[in-house]
Amino acid sequence: MTFEIKERDAAGRLCKFKTKHGTVTTPNLMPVINPNKMLITPQEMKKLFGTEIVITNSYIIKKDEKLKDIALKQGVHKLIDFDGPIMTDSGTFQSYVYGDIKIDPVDIVKFQREIGSDIGTILDVFGTPDQTKKEAENGLKETVARAKKSIPEKGDMSLACTVQGSVYPDLRQKCAKELSNMNADFFPIGGVVPLMENQRYADLVRCIISAKRGLNPSKPVHLFGAGHPLMFSLAVLLGCDFFDSSAYAKYAHDGRMIFLWGTESLETLNELPCCCPVCSKFTASDLKQLDKNERMRQLGLHNLYVSFSEIRTIRTAISDGWLWELVEQRASSNPYLLDALRELRKKENKIWLEKFEPTSKDTAMFYTGSHTIHRPIVFRYHKRLLTRYKQNFDTTVVLPEGNKPYSIYYADRIKKIFEKRKVNLVVNSHLGPVPIELDEMYPLAQSVFPKTTDNESEHESKKIVDEFLKKKKVVVWKNGKLDLKTDKSKQKNSVDMDLVRISAVSDMQFGKGVSKSLLSGDLRIVKSKNTGKIRNVYCDDNHVLSMRAEDGLFTLKAHGAKLLHKYFKKPKLRVVIEEDAIPFVKECKSVFAKFVVECDSELRPYDECLIVDKKDNLIAVGRTLLNREEMMAFDHGAAVKTREAV
Amino acid sequence: MTFEIKERDAAGRLCKFKTKHGTVTTPNLMPVINPNKMLITPQEMKKLFGTEIVITNSYIIKKDEKLKDIALKQGVHKLIDFDGPIMTDSGTFQSYVYGDIKIDPVDIVKFQREIGSDIGTILDVFGTPDQTKKEAENGLKETVARAKKSIPEKGDMSLACTVQGSVYPDLRQKCAKELSNMNADFFPIGGVVPLMENQRYADLVRCIISAKRGLNPSKPVHLFGAGHPLMFSLAVLLGCDFFDSSAYAKYAHDGRMIFLWGTESLETLNELPCCCPVCSKFTASDLKQLDKNERMRQLGLHNLYVSFSEIRTIRTAISDGWLWELVEQRASSNPYLLDALRELRKKENKIWLEKFEPTSKDTAMFYTGSHTIHRPIVFRYHKRLLTRYKQNFDTTVVLPEGNKPYSIYYADRIKKIFEKRKVNLVVNSHLGPVPIELDEMYPLAQSVFPKTTDNESEHESKKIVDEFLKKKKVVVWKNGKLDLKTDKSKQKNSVDMDLVRISAVSDMQFGKGVSKSLLSGDLRIVKSKNTGKIRNVYCDDNHVLSMRAEDGLFTLKAHGAKLLHKYFKKPKLRVVIEEDAIPFVKECKSVFAKFVVECDSELRPYDECLIVDKKDNLIAVGRTLLNREEMMAFDHGAAVKTREAV
C-alpha cells in the first residue's frame, strides 16, 4: 500500500492510494456492501459510478456459516464479486448498536487477513459522545491495546486502526498519536456516527482536527460512518480522505433521497430537484408508482449518483483551488454546518490550517459571506503584513477599495499624490490594508468581492487596518479631497514603484528585510511588453527573481537562491536532503519525500525553497509541494519540485 | 391562454399556463430552437428533460425562403416538429446584435400569427444599459407605439410585449404600466442580456423589480435571454415565470459546461463535478475524446439537464417554502449575486416584497448568512411587533436565546419569575425580540439558526430589541441572576399564559387590540392532550379561533369572523365579492379571483379574511391565496379558500 499527495487545497488533499487490487484516487467514497442483501452490486457500482473501492463487514461474513465458508475458500473479492480494493469492518459498530456481541479482537483481524481483505480493521471500542472522560479514556486504552495485539497479525493486509476518544480533543489526539507510533496503515476516525446523526458538526470538527493533529499525515484518514455528502467537503477540507456510505441504502429503504442540502422524503416531493440519471428518467410520481423493491433500488442509485458527484466536485475544487468556497457554500444550507465552520476560526485551528494552506491557487478567491475573511490565507496575509512588511515613508495615504489591480485603477491619483510628496499608499480593501505595491500578489488581485460585504467582514478588515496604521501619520483620500502637505525639501518626489514592489513582495514572500540581500546591486527590471508587468529581476546582471503573471509572486532563480542562502541562516527556507538524492536533484528531478532529512517549519505548500545537503551546501532551488510535517512523514511522492540546480 | 397561481413563495409563483398546445407549469425554461441548426431537437428535449415549451425565431424563419414556405404552409409546429406550445421571437435581438436589419414591426407580428405561433413577440426596440435616459425614453416610446400597432394584428395568438427602459427604473415601470394597459398577454423583460453578460446582477434586479411594479401581476413574465441557471432562482423570487436559453447551445459550441455556480471549460476539468446522465456516463477525458459534433451535443445535453433540474429545484422550493434559502445559497457562489441580494434590502424593495410574502410556510426558515435577517418575513414580524403588539405589564425581563419553543425551554424560569411578580417576558433571539407568548408563531419557532450568527445579524436584531424595549423598565436575566423586586401588593402574581398568548397572537395576526373584541366573554380554551398546545378557543360557548399546531397561527371560525367584522370597519380584513359568487361561497367553494370586487390592501397570501358582499354583509370566512393586487388583476384561479360560511 502506498499513499501520495497529487494535489491539495486547504488541509485537503487529492491522493493516489495504491493497493494490491488497484489504485484509488482520494477523497473517495466506499459504498457499504451488505453481503447478505445487495441493493446494488459492486459490479454495477463500478460501471455506474466509477466506484473504485468498497467496504463490507467481516463480522457479518464470519457469523454466517455459508458466507464464511465462501470467503475463506474463495476470498472476499469473489464473495461480493468485486475485483477492486475491499476494506472490511470488524463489528465495532454492531457491538455499539446491538450491545455486547461475541467477537475476539485478534481473531477478527486474522479472519480479515484470511479472506483477503485489502484493508482490515481492528475491533476498536466505540466511544460515544455521552461518555465521561474516564470512560472515554478506558475505551481508548483498550482500543490502543487491541491495535497493538492486532498489528502482528495483519500479514500483508493493510490494517485500519480506529481513532477513538469520544468528544475529548486531548484524548482524540492522544489516541491518534499512539496509533501513529505503531505500524498502522490507515486511520479511521470512529465513534462519530452519533454526532452526525444529531448534526453536531461543530463537535465533529473538533474530533477530526484533534485526531488529525495526532496522526501521521502520510496515512489515509477515513471518517467512519460518514455517508451524507452534505459534510463531505468540510471533512475533506480538514484532511479526511475516505468516507463510507450505507446511507444510500438505509435512506433508500426509508423512501428518502439524499441531496446536497439534506435529505427529503420522496413522498413529500412533487418534483425531483436533481439532474441525476434516475431523476432525469423518472418524475416524482413515476418513482412513487414503482414497486417497492424497484423504487428502493432507484432511490439507492440516486443517492449514490449524488454522493459520487459530490466526491468529483470536491476533487475538482481541490485541483482548482476552490475548496474553501465549496465548503462555505455547502455550509450555507445548514446552520449546524455554519457552527462547524465557525470552529475553524479559533486561533489554534487557524494556526493549524494555515500550515497546509497553499501559497497560491489556480483560481481567484471568492467571497461567499462572513466566513470568508476568516480563511487561513487571509490570516496569513495579515500576519505577514504585520511582521514582514516595511513601510517606506513617514506618511501614509489611504485610498478606498477600488477595481483591481489598484495600481492601475489609481494610476492618476498616485501620480498626483507623488507630485506632492513621497508617501505610503494603502488601499482600505475588503481583505484589510493593501499597500499599493502588493496589489498584484495572490490573493489580493485574485479575489472577487461584492461591492458591499457584511458588517463582520468590514469589522475584521478594519481591525487589521487600524493595527497596520497604528502610530502612523495617516491621510485619508475622501470624496476626491486630500489634505496632504507638499514636500518642499529638495528631495525628488518621484517614487520608483517597481523597486518598491519588488522589495515589498520579496519581503512578504521570503522574510523581512530580504530585499536588502536580493536587490543590493545594479538592478535591471524586465517587464512584459503586453501587460507592463514585472517579469524578471536582474541584480548585477544575475537573474535573481521572476514574477509569475498569474499570482504576482516571485519564483526564485539560482542566483537569488544563493543570495538568500547567504542572508538567512538555516533552517530558514531550507529543505535538507539525503546524500543519495543529490545527483537526481542536480538533474532537476523532484525531491522525493523519503529523501528529506529536515525542512524549515515555516515553509508552506508551493513556497519557494532552498534545497541543501546536510552540511547546508546549496544544491538547488525549488518549490515545495508539502509542508514540513508532510515531508517528514511521507515515504512516497514528491516533496519539492526542483526548478534549477545551483 | 389562461394563467393562474397554484403555489407561491416570496414574490415567486408556481403557475399553470394554458395554451392551445397544452398546459405549461411555470417557472419554466424555453430552450431556443434554431430552425436551421438543431443541436438537440424539440422532440428529444421533451423526452429527455420534459421540455413543455420552446422558443424559436420568426425573423430567422421569415428571411429564409425555404423555412418561410414550410412555416406558412404547415405551421411552425411542423417546421420544428414540436406539438407543445411555441413562442416566437421577432428579431429584436438580431437588430441589436447586427445593427439595422429590415423588419417591419407589424409584418413580423402578422407573420408570427400566420405560422401559428402560440406566443408571438412584438418587434420592440432593444434598450442597452449604456443608453442615456433620453435615448432609453425614445426607445421605450417606439416600443409602446409598436405594441399598440401590433395588438390589433395578434388574432388568437398571445402577444408578448417586451418591457424596455434600459437601466432606468422609472422608465421600466412606465413602460410596464403602458403595456399593461393594452391588451397584451405576456411580458418579456428585454434589454437585459448585456447586464447578465457582465454579471451586473444588482442592475438586473432593479430592472426586474421596476418592471414588475408596473406590470399586471396576472400575466406571465419572461426574463428575455436569461439562460444561465445561476440566477434563475433570484429572478423567480422576484416574480419571473419564464426563461429562454440559447446558452445551452452557445456554451456547448465553445466547449463550456454550465454549472449552478457558473461555467467551466471542459478543457480545464479533470473530472466532471455533476451527476447528470452525461456526466455519469462519461468521464472528462471520455468527453474530450469525442468527435467535435458529438462532444458539442453531449455538452448541450449536460447544459440542459442542469438547467431543467434547477427549474425543478426552484419549483420544489416554491411548493415547500424555501425559495429565499435557495436564492441565498445560490448567491453565495457569486459575489455579484450577493450584490443583487443586497438590493432587496432597500426599504422600498422590502415593502414591495413583503406584499407577496406568505404568512406561513411548510418548512422552517433556515439561516444561511447575513442576508437572512433582511428577509421580508422578518421585516413584517418586526413591523407588526412594533405596531400591533401590546405589552401587558410595566416591567420586562429579557431572557437569552434558547431552545425552541422558548416557553417550554424556559418553563422553570418563567415559574420562578412569576412567583416574584408579573412581568413581560422577552427572548433576545436571533430574530430580534420575541415575547414569550409569541414563541410558537411562524417563523419564530419554525426557524433554524447556528449558535452564533454573524455581526450583521446580531446588529440588526439588537436594533429591533432596543427599539422594542425603548422607554421600558428592563431587567436582564444574566448568568442565572435576576435583579427583580418582588411584588408585595395583594395582586395575585400568577399570569394566565394561555390568555396572554391568545391575545398576543390574535393582535399580531389581525390587528392591534383585536383581542378585546374576540375574547370579551367567558373564555374556554381546549388544548391538545398530547402536546399541551392550544387548539380551540371558545368565547361564550362560541368557537372563535383554532390554532394550527404547525405554525402557531389562528384560523378564524365563523363566530370569530362575526366579531372581527363588527370590530373592524371596512375594508379591514375584507375581500368583497360579486353577487354571482355568493351562492357558491356559501357552499364553501373557493372565491375565484374574477369575482373579487375589492380587497383589503393589508391582506397577505394565506391570511385569514372576511368574505363580504358589496354591502359589507359577512358571507363567509376564508384564507387568502393572493394579495390585493393579484386578486384585482387575475381572471383565473382561486383568490380565497373559503373555510366556513357565516
mmCIF file of C-alpha atoms in Angstrom, chain A residues 127-405:
data_model
loop_
_atom_site.group_PDB
_atom_site.id
_atom_site.type_symbol
_atom_site.label_atom_id
_atom_site.label_comp_id
_atom_site.label_asym_id
_atom_site.label_seq_id
_atom_site.Cartn_x
_atom_site.Cartn_y
_atom_site.Cartn_z
ATOM 1 C CA GLY A 127 -16.560 5.808 22.179
ATOM 2 C CA THR A 128 -19.937 7.518 22.347
ATOM 3 C CA PRO A 129 -20.291 11.296 22.717
ATOM 4 C CA ASP A 130 -22.056 10.952 26.050
ATOM 5 C CA GLN A 131 -19.179 9.154 27.750
ATOM 6 C CA THR A 132 -17.416 10.679 30.718
ATOM 7 C CA LYS A 133 -13.783 11.428 30.153
ATOM 8 C CA LYS A 134 -12.819 8.454 32.311
ATOM 9 C CA GLU A 135 -14.987 6.099 30.271
ATOM 10 C CA ALA A 136 -13.604 7.529 27.049
ATOM 11 C CA GLU A 137 -10.079 7.116 28.317
ATOM 12 C CA ASN A 138 -10.671 3.490 29.247
ATOM 13 C CA GLY A 139 -12.156 2.764 25.845
ATOM 14 C CA LEU A 140 -9.220 4.465 24.209
ATOM 15 C CA LYS A 141 -6.735 2.389 26.199
ATOM 16 C CA GLU A 142 -8.483 -0.802 25.203
ATOM 17 C CA THR A 143 -8.589 0.326 21.562
ATOM 18 C CA VAL A 144 -4.859 1.033 21.606
ATOM 19 C CA ALA A 145 -4.149 -2.291 23.333
ATOM 20 C CA ARG A 146 -6.175 -4.141 20.720
ATOM 21 C CA ALA A 147 -4.363 -2.309 17.934
ATOM 22 C CA LYS A 148 -1.073 -3.403 19.462
ATOM 23 C CA LYS A 149 -2.191 -7.029 19.590
ATOM 24 C CA SER A 150 -3.667 -6.888 16.106
ATOM 25 C CA ILE A 151 -0.783 -5.394 14.181
ATOM 26 C CA PRO A 152 1.425 -8.507 14.341
ATOM 27 C CA GLU A 153 -1.433 -10.492 12.784
ATOM 28 C CA LYS A 154 -2.044 -8.264 9.780
ATOM 29 C CA GLY A 155 0.339 -10.005 7.397
ATOM 30 C CA ASP A 156 0.299 -8.265 4.019
ATOM 31 C CA MET A 157 -3.116 -6.795 4.699
ATOM 32 C CA SER A 158 -3.257 -3.081 5.461
ATOM 33 C CA LEU A 159 -4.618 -2.509 8.920
ATOM 34 C CA ALA A 160 -7.001 0.295 9.847
ATOM 35 C CA CYS A 161 -6.607 1.388 13.464
ATOM 36 C CA THR A 162 -9.526 3.499 14.541
ATOM 37 C CA VAL A 163 -9.056 6.721 16.495
ATOM 38 C CA GLN A 164 -11.447 6.940 19.427
ATOM 39 C CA GLY A 165 -11.673 9.348 22.384
ATOM 40 C CA SER A 166 -15.310 10.478 22.373
ATOM 41 C CA VAL A 167 -15.656 14.275 22.228
ATOM 42 C CA TYR A 168 -12.455 14.964 24.163
ATOM 43 C CA PRO A 169 -9.906 16.605 21.879
ATOM 44 C CA ASP A 170 -6.939 15.703 24.068
ATOM 45 C CA LEU A 171 -7.999 12.040 24.092
ATOM 46 C CA ARG A 172 -8.555 12.034 20.340
ATOM 47 C CA GLN A 173 -5.112 13.493 19.787
ATOM 48 C CA LYS A 174 -3.516 11.104 22.259
ATOM 49 C CA CYS A 175 -5.172 8.091 20.665
ATOM 50 C CA ALA A 176 -4.125 9.292 17.213
ATOM 51 C CA LYS A 177 -0.529 9.725 18.356
ATOM 52 C CA GLU A 178 -0.317 6.321 19.989
ATOM 53 C CA LEU A 179 -1.764 4.584 16.946
ATOM 54 C CA SER A 180 0.545 6.553 14.665
ATOM 55 C CA ASN A 181 3.513 5.291 16.607
ATOM 56 C CA MET A 182 2.575 1.721 15.725
ATOM 57 C CA ASN A 183 2.818 0.225 12.290
ATOM 58 C CA ALA A 184 -0.776 1.086 11.298
ATOM 59 C CA ASP A 185 -1.654 1.789 7.675
ATOM 60 C CA PHE A 186 -4.981 3.524 7.681
ATOM 61 C CA PHE A 187 -6.756 5.653 10.240
ATOM 62 C CA PRO A 188 -10.482 5.700 10.603
ATOM 63 C CA ILE A 189 -11.906 8.336 12.916
ATOM 64 C CA GLY A 190 -14.507 6.369 14.840
ATOM 65 C CA GLY A 191 -17.345 6.986 17.226
ATOM 66 C CA VAL A 192 -18.668 9.914 15.184
ATOM 67 C CA VAL A 193 -21.944 8.494 13.853
ATOM 68 C CA PRO A 194 -23.992 9.775 16.813
ATOM 69 C CA LEU A 195 -22.527 13.253 16.248
ATOM 70 C CA MET A 196 -23.540 13.197 12.587
ATOM 71 C CA GLU A 197 -26.966 11.788 13.338
ATOM 72 C CA ASN A 198 -27.575 14.730 15.649
ATOM 73 C CA GLN A 199 -25.980 17.253 13.295
ATOM 74 C CA ARG A 200 -23.379 18.088 15.926
ATOM 75 C CA TYR A 201 -20.986 19.217 13.225
ATOM 76 C CA ALA A 202 -19.027 21.601 15.454
ATOM 77 C CA ASP A 203 -18.221 18.648 17.723
ATOM 78 C CA LEU A 204 -17.391 16.570 14.658
ATOM 79 C CA VAL A 205 -14.914 19.215 13.509
ATOM 80 C CA ARG A 206 -13.257 19.190 16.930
ATOM 81 C CA CYS A 207 -12.933 15.401 16.730
ATOM 82 C CA ILE A 208 -11.460 15.489 13.243
ATOM 83 C CA ILE A 209 -8.969 18.271 13.916
ATOM 84 C CA SER A 210 -7.725 16.768 17.171
ATOM 85 C CA ALA A 211 -7.331 13.360 15.547
ATOM 86 C CA LYS A 212 -5.551 14.872 12.540
ATOM 87 C CA ARG A 213 -3.184 16.704 14.875
ATOM 88 C CA GLY A 214 -2.063 13.440 16.385
ATOM 89 C CA LEU A 215 -1.992 11.366 13.213
ATOM 90 C CA ASN A 216 0.865 10.602 10.894
ATOM 91 C CA PRO A 217 -0.039 12.879 7.947
ATOM 92 C CA SER A 218 1.204 10.355 5.399
ATOM 93 C CA LYS A 219 -1.572 7.843 6.056
ATOM 94 C CA PRO A 220 -5.129 7.832 4.718
ATOM 95 C CA VAL A 221 -7.809 9.083 7.088
ATOM 96 C CA HIS A 222 -11.305 7.671 6.979
ATOM 97 C CA LEU A 223 -14.303 9.335 8.587
ATOM 98 C CA PHE A 224 -16.050 6.172 9.721
ATOM 99 C CA GLY A 225 -19.766 6.065 9.038
ATOM 100 C CA ALA A 226 -19.900 9.356 7.173
ATOM 101 C CA GLY A 227 -22.232 8.798 4.258
ATOM 102 C CA HIS A 228 -24.129 12.041 3.739
ATOM 103 C CA PRO A 229 -22.491 14.234 1.089
ATOM 104 C CA LEU A 230 -23.667 17.333 2.966
ATOM 105 C CA MET A 231 -20.481 17.324 5.033
ATOM 106 C CA PHE A 232 -18.011 15.559 2.733
ATOM 107 C CA SER A 233 -16.398 18.806 1.619
ATOM 108 C CA LEU A 234 -15.901 20.072 5.169
ATOM 109 C CA ALA A 235 -14.343 16.776 6.251
ATOM 110 C CA VAL A 236 -12.058 16.792 3.207
ATOM 111 C CA LEU A 237 -11.022 20.368 3.932
ATOM 112 C CA LEU A 238 -9.799 19.093 7.302
ATOM 113 C CA GLY A 239 -7.846 16.240 5.733
ATOM 114 C CA CYS A 240 -10.231 13.287 5.593
ATOM 115 C CA ASP A 241 -9.619 11.007 2.614
ATOM 116 C CA PHE A 242 -12.288 8.330 2.826
ATOM 117 C CA PHE A 243 -15.978 8.104 3.578
ATOM 118 C CA ASP A 244 -18.138 5.029 3.717
ATOM 119 C CA SER A 245 -21.769 5.036 2.922
ATOM 120 C CA SER A 246 -24.505 2.751 3.987
ATOM 121 C CA ALA A 247 -26.683 5.871 3.991
ATOM 122 C CA TYR A 248 -27.504 5.365 0.306
ATOM 123 C CA ALA A 249 -29.183 2.061 1.133
ATOM 124 C CA LYS A 250 -30.618 2.972 4.538
ATOM 125 C CA TYR A 251 -32.243 6.125 3.236
ATOM 126 C CA ALA A 252 -33.487 4.306 0.135
ATOM 127 C CA HIS A 253 -35.063 1.745 2.409
ATOM 128 C CA ASP A 254 -36.942 4.546 4.184
ATOM 129 C CA GLY A 255 -38.025 6.189 0.913
ATOM 130 C CA ARG A 256 -35.597 9.043 1.418
ATOM 131 C CA MET A 257 -33.458 10.827 -1.148
ATOM 132 C CA ILE A 258 -30.085 12.400 -0.482
ATOM 133 C CA PHE A 259 -29.463 15.926 -1.710
ATOM 134 C CA LEU A 260 -26.532 18.209 -1.119
ATOM 135 C CA TRP A 261 -28.623 20.305 1.266
ATOM 136 C CA GLY A 262 -30.021 17.378 3.240
ATOM 137 C CA THR A 263 -32.494 14.565 2.799
ATOM 138 C CA GLU A 264 -36.060 14.625 1.533
ATOM 139 C CA SER A 265 -38.747 12.019 1.622
ATOM 140 C CA LEU A 266 -39.881 11.042 -1.880
ATOM 141 C CA GLU A 267 -43.442 11.059 -0.593
ATOM 142 C CA THR A 268 -43.339 14.827 0.026
ATOM 143 C CA LEU A 269 -41.783 15.738 -3.316
ATOM 144 C CA ASN A 270 -43.890 16.863 -6.266
ATOM 145 C CA GLU A 271 -40.852 17.107 -8.481
ATOM 146 C CA LEU A 272 -37.317 15.777 -8.367
ATOM 147 C CA PRO A 273 -34.880 18.619 -7.689
ATOM 148 C CA CYS A 274 -31.899 16.804 -9.186
ATOM 149 C CA CYS A 275 -30.405 16.003 -12.593
ATOM 150 C CA CYS A 276 -29.041 12.502 -11.930
ATOM 151 C CA PRO A 277 -29.970 9.733 -14.376
ATOM 152 C CA VAL A 278 -32.708 8.480 -12.027
ATOM 153 C CA CYS A 279 -34.248 11.940 -11.575
ATOM 154 C CA SER A 280 -33.882 12.622 -15.289
ATOM 155 C CA LYS A 281 -35.526 9.361 -16.306
ATOM 156 C CA PHE A 282 -38.380 9.356 -13.799
ATOM 157 C CA THR A 283 -40.741 12.001 -12.494
ATOM 158 C CA ALA A 284 -41.572 12.048 -8.793
ATOM 159 C CA SER A 285 -44.887 10.412 -9.499
ATOM 160 C CA ASP A 286 -43.247 7.732 -11.684
ATOM 161 C CA LEU A 287 -40.963 6.851 -8.794
ATOM 162 C CA LYS A 288 -43.817 6.751 -6.309
ATOM 163 C CA GLN A 289 -45.621 4.287 -8.544
ATOM 164 C CA LEU A 290 -42.746 1.834 -8.911
ATOM 165 C CA ASP A 291 -42.994 -1.374 -6.964
ATOM 166 C CA LYS A 292 -41.370 -1.194 -3.577
ATOM 167 C CA ASN A 293 -38.125 -3.012 -4.392
ATOM 168 C CA GLU A 294 -37.565 -1.244 -7.670
ATOM 169 C CA ARG A 295 -38.281 2.112 -6.032
ATOM 170 C CA MET A 296 -35.800 1.329 -3.286
ATOM 171 C CA ARG A 297 -33.210 0.424 -5.882
ATOM 172 C CA GLN A 298 -33.788 3.609 -7.866
ATOM 173 C CA LEU A 299 -33.547 5.730 -4.702
ATOM 174 C CA GLY A 300 -30.327 3.899 -3.825
ATOM 175 C CA LEU A 301 -28.961 4.688 -7.274
ATOM 176 C CA HIS A 302 -29.976 8.328 -6.930
ATOM 177 C CA ASN A 303 -28.311 8.525 -3.524
ATOM 178 C CA LEU A 304 -25.061 7.160 -4.922
ATOM 179 C CA TYR A 305 -25.164 9.321 -8.068
ATOM 180 C CA VAL A 306 -25.422 12.402 -5.868
ATOM 181 C CA SER A 307 -22.765 11.205 -3.431
ATOM 182 C CA PHE A 308 -20.203 10.315 -6.081
ATOM 183 C CA SER A 309 -20.855 13.517 -7.948
ATOM 184 C CA GLU A 310 -20.070 15.458 -4.766
ATOM 185 C CA ILE A 311 -16.821 13.490 -4.453
ATOM 186 C CA ARG A 312 -15.907 14.562 -8.002
ATOM 187 C CA THR A 313 -16.891 18.138 -7.237
ATOM 188 C CA ILE A 314 -14.651 18.129 -4.165
ATOM 189 C CA ARG A 315 -11.744 16.725 -6.149
ATOM 190 C CA THR A 316 -12.273 19.406 -8.787
ATOM 191 C CA ALA A 317 -12.324 22.037 -6.057
ATOM 192 C CA ILE A 318 -9.018 20.715 -4.694
ATOM 193 C CA SER A 319 -7.379 20.700 -8.124
ATOM 194 C CA ASP A 320 -8.633 24.155 -8.970
ATOM 195 C CA GLY A 321 -8.224 25.737 -5.546
ATOM 196 C CA TRP A 322 -11.809 26.491 -4.531
ATOM 197 C CA LEU A 323 -12.310 24.057 -1.697
ATOM 198 C CA TRP A 324 -12.917 26.831 0.836
ATOM 199 C CA GLU A 325 -15.565 28.318 -1.414
ATOM 200 C CA LEU A 326 -17.245 24.950 -1.813
ATOM 201 C CA VAL A 327 -17.289 24.298 1.923
ATOM 202 C CA GLU A 328 -18.695 27.733 2.711
ATOM 203 C CA GLN A 329 -21.382 27.317 0.064
ATOM 204 C CA ARG A 330 -22.408 23.900 1.333
ATOM 205 C CA ALA A 331 -22.492 25.241 4.895
ATOM 206 C CA SER A 332 -24.907 27.969 3.843
ATOM 207 C CA SER A 333 -27.589 25.307 3.519
ATOM 208 C CA ASN A 334 -27.275 24.066 7.078
ATOM 209 C CA PRO A 335 -26.943 26.272 10.175
ATOM 210 C CA TYR A 336 -25.173 23.497 12.091
ATOM 211 C CA LEU A 337 -22.528 23.337 9.412
ATOM 212 C CA LEU A 338 -22.112 27.081 9.854
ATOM 213 C CA ASP A 339 -21.447 26.441 13.533
ATOM 214 C CA ALA A 340 -18.827 23.926 12.457
ATOM 215 C CA LEU A 341 -17.229 26.439 10.127
ATOM 216 C CA ARG A 342 -17.036 28.913 12.994
ATOM 217 C CA GLU A 343 -14.984 26.345 14.898
ATOM 218 C CA LEU A 344 -12.250 26.856 12.289
ATOM 219 C CA ARG A 345 -11.878 30.498 13.284
ATOM 220 C CA LYS A 346 -10.421 29.609 16.640
ATOM 221 C CA LYS A 347 -6.847 30.767 16.776
ATOM 222 C CA GLU A 348 -5.353 27.302 17.359
ATOM 223 C CA ASN A 349 -7.332 25.919 14.424
ATOM 224 C CA LYS A 350 -6.380 28.802 12.164
ATOM 225 C CA ILE A 351 -2.748 28.224 13.049
ATOM 226 C CA TRP A 352 -3.074 24.534 12.259
ATOM 227 C CA LEU A 353 -4.924 25.122 8.999
ATOM 228 C CA GLU A 354 -2.504 27.800 7.863
ATOM 229 C CA LYS A 355 0.310 25.237 7.766
ATOM 230 C CA PHE A 356 -1.444 23.342 4.981
ATOM 231 C CA GLU A 357 -2.748 26.312 3.045
ATOM 232 C CA PRO A 358 -1.113 26.618 -0.372
ATOM 233 C CA THR A 359 0.697 29.873 -1.087
ATOM 234 C CA SER A 360 -1.114 30.315 -4.361
ATOM 235 C CA LYS A 361 -4.047 28.792 -6.205
ATOM 236 C CA ASP A 362 -5.239 28.443 -9.765
ATOM 237 C CA THR A 363 -8.466 30.334 -9.233
ATOM 238 C CA ALA A 364 -9.388 33.615 -7.636
ATOM 239 C CA MET A 365 -10.629 33.701 -4.087
ATOM 240 C CA PHE A 366 -14.389 34.251 -3.965
ATOM 241 C CA TYR A 367 -16.237 35.901 -1.106
ATOM 242 C CA THR A 368 -19.196 33.787 -0.034
ATOM 243 C CA GLY A 369 -20.209 35.506 3.222
ATOM 244 C CA SER A 370 -18.966 36.426 6.663
ATOM 245 C CA HIS A 371 -16.773 33.322 6.931
ATOM 246 C CA THR A 372 -14.505 34.257 4.039
ATOM 247 C CA ILE A 373 -12.444 36.846 5.892
ATOM 248 C CA HIS A 374 -11.529 34.168 8.447
ATOM 249 C CA ARG A 375 -9.849 31.854 5.935
ATOM 250 C CA PRO A 376 -6.229 30.878 6.638
ATOM 251 C CA ILE A 377 -4.976 32.618 3.504
ATOM 252 C CA VAL A 378 -6.266 35.930 4.888
ATOM 253 C CA PHE A 379 -4.927 35.141 8.345
ATOM 254 C CA ARG A 380 -1.523 34.500 6.764
ATOM 255 C CA TYR A 381 -1.620 37.702 4.736
ATOM 256 C CA HIS A 382 -2.423 39.790 7.798
ATOM 257 C CA LYS A 383 0.268 38.096 9.843
ATOM 258 C CA ARG A 384 2.931 38.602 7.191
ATOM 259 C CA LEU A 385 1.842 42.153 6.584
ATOM 260 C CA LEU A 386 2.278 42.977 10.254
ATOM 261 C CA THR A 387 5.547 41.109 10.701
ATOM 262 C CA ARG A 388 7.340 41.147 7.340
ATOM 263 C CA TYR A 389 6.237 44.269 5.548
ATOM 264 C CA LYS A 390 8.146 47.521 5.991
ATOM 265 C CA GLN A 391 6.668 50.955 5.290
ATOM 266 C CA ASN A 392 8.828 53.188 3.169
ATOM 267 C CA PHE A 393 7.841 56.736 4.114
ATOM 268 C CA ASP A 394 6.651 58.682 7.115
ATOM 269 C CA THR A 395 3.185 59.497 5.828
ATOM 270 C CA THR A 396 0.529 57.065 4.622
ATOM 271 C CA VAL A 397 -2.316 57.918 2.274
ATOM 272 C CA VAL A 398 -5.313 55.610 2.498
ATOM 273 C CA LEU A 399 -7.368 55.021 -0.641
ATOM 274 C CA PRO A 400 -10.811 53.424 -0.721
ATOM 275 C CA GLU A 401 -11.478 49.971 -2.205
ATOM 276 C CA GLY A 402 -11.340 50.114 -5.996
ATOM 277 C CA ASN A 403 -11.022 47.955 -9.077
ATOM 278 C CA LYS A 404 -8.135 45.531 -9.253
ATOM 279 C CA PRO A 405 -5.238 45.839 -9.725
#
